[in-house]
Amino acid sequence: MWKGIVEDGFWQSEIWDRKKDGTLYAAFQSIVAVRDKENKIVNYIAISHDITEMKNREKTIQQLAFYDFLTKLPNRKLFEQEVESFIKSSHYSNKTFAMLFLDLDNFKWVNDSLGHRFGDKVLVEVSKKISSAISQDCIAARLGGDEFVILAPYEKSLSISQLASKIIEDVRVPLVVEGKEINVGWSIGISLFPENATSYTLLMQNADTAMYAAKAKGKNNFKFFADEMNKSAKERLLIDTRLRYATSSAAFTLNYQPKYSCIEKQIKGLEALIRWQDPVLGFVPPDKFIPIAEESGYIYDIGLWVIKEALRALKVIHSIDASLTMAINVSGKQLENSDFYEDVVAIVRESAIATEKIEFEITETAIMENIQSVVPILQKIKEFGIKISIDDFGTGYSSMAYLKKLPLDSLKIDRAFIMDLEKDEEDRAIVQAILALSNALNLTTIAEGVEKIEHKEILEEMGCNIYQGYLYSKPLDLNALLEFMS
Ligand code: C2E
Ligand code: CA
Ligand code: CA
């Protein structure tokens, strides 16, 4: 300052000044040196503007541009800058860090059933949990929605596992928001710098991919990125592209698997199972393409086609045995579509099949994930006369209170519990318990995936008399089924 004033006669800049009461304030100060005829400095004139307000505005703008309004955490833009500067500095310091991609499980449910305002409060609560779980050298940010990211420097990847587990554990204890206890969980994907990627974009992409893998593994989980995940992401994309062509051509067929009653010693009904033969990909099993069709929305049209085709086949099957029912798998995404009920009614009327000969199988998970919206539509379907069955039972998280409310006719015990029935005492106990529950709710119980005579014997002894599985028959195409039946 003095150098400027003495040499140039003028100086100006922003300074911190102190008021008489001692408080600091920001000022814009200009100082001019006044000289006499001999060019000697005789006076100084200083003009000072209080710029506190301007500084505050600047701060607000900064806050708005770089911080999330709701949680006050850094936003995507600031996070990206931080990561970039971390990557730059790593060139000379050999720093390593992990990128954690966090996504709340069941947040959609919270928003849908308790409202957005409540959802916002949940986001604030979980962001506090994140902030308190991470150490000072970590940076957490909110990307938007229920997605968060953390940059975590590390020396051993073990410490990153510990961090991820801690974050998951911290939100696993029920959150209390407005006096309500709610359960949410995290799915976390982790990518490492520099092992998995060396750019912000790729680190993000890989962490996101790993997060999806964590979700698929079952929620409340974390997963480190692995190269195979990219392979499976590519495969999904390819299936998605091919499905677009398949929906408009005759790529799909149905197979039918009988359900057999050990007491009546006869077929009780059939289940329609879709088959897809693609000219490029070859045979793709439904386990693989149905989830993708659900995500893309193609499942809706595919599902309607399945109903039409299964009822057309049932008409033919009824010429041999008019008592048989046809079970059709219906995914949660189909039920979510507001046209579903009307479309089903139209197809069933057109087929001229009695509604009590038709059954919809819906997985336990699909029902429980959207319980609020699913109950009314199931009720309408049930009133129309179609039977309803809860599929893959035992793999989801059913609440007894909800089970009672559902308009169910039957329950299918998941294959996972039947597979090792003859060896595994725990599985036998579970099957016994499911049977007791099913009986208490007055439902017909069907065991899936019965492959061995031992399975059948144990089930019969426990009082489960209807089964489905390779032991009696594999899924068959219509001609093979008609031959099998006669
Ligand atoms: P799901 O509904 O649980 O069907 C039973 C699956 O187990 C079928 O597999 C069937 O072929 C297989 N299976 C039957 N008995 C045995 C056995 O004894 N041992 C073994 N290892 N497997 C047995 P698939 O046909 O591959 O279908 C897989 C899943 O794809 C189905 O599971 C269902 O969730 C879904 N899916 C199939 N068709 C459709 C459809 O038309 N619509 C919808 N939304 N989903 C479908
Ligand atoms: Ca099924
Ligand atoms: Ca099943």
PDB file of C-alpha atoms and ligand atoms in Angstrom, residues 271 329 361 391 412, ligand 2:
ATOM      1  CA  GLU A 271     -48.130 -71.528 -16.184  1.00  0.00           C
ATOM      2  CA  ASN A 329     -46.689 -63.859 -14.884  1.00  0.00           C
ATOM      3  CA  GLU A 361     -48.718 -64.520 -10.760  1.00  0.00           C
ATOM      4  CA  ASP A 391     -44.906 -65.731  -6.771  1.00  0.00           C
ATOM      5  CA  LYS A 412     -45.895 -70.182  -4.638  1.00  0.00           C
TER       6      LYS A 412
HETATM    7 CA    CA B   2     -44.273 -67.592 -12.003  1.00  0.00          CA
END
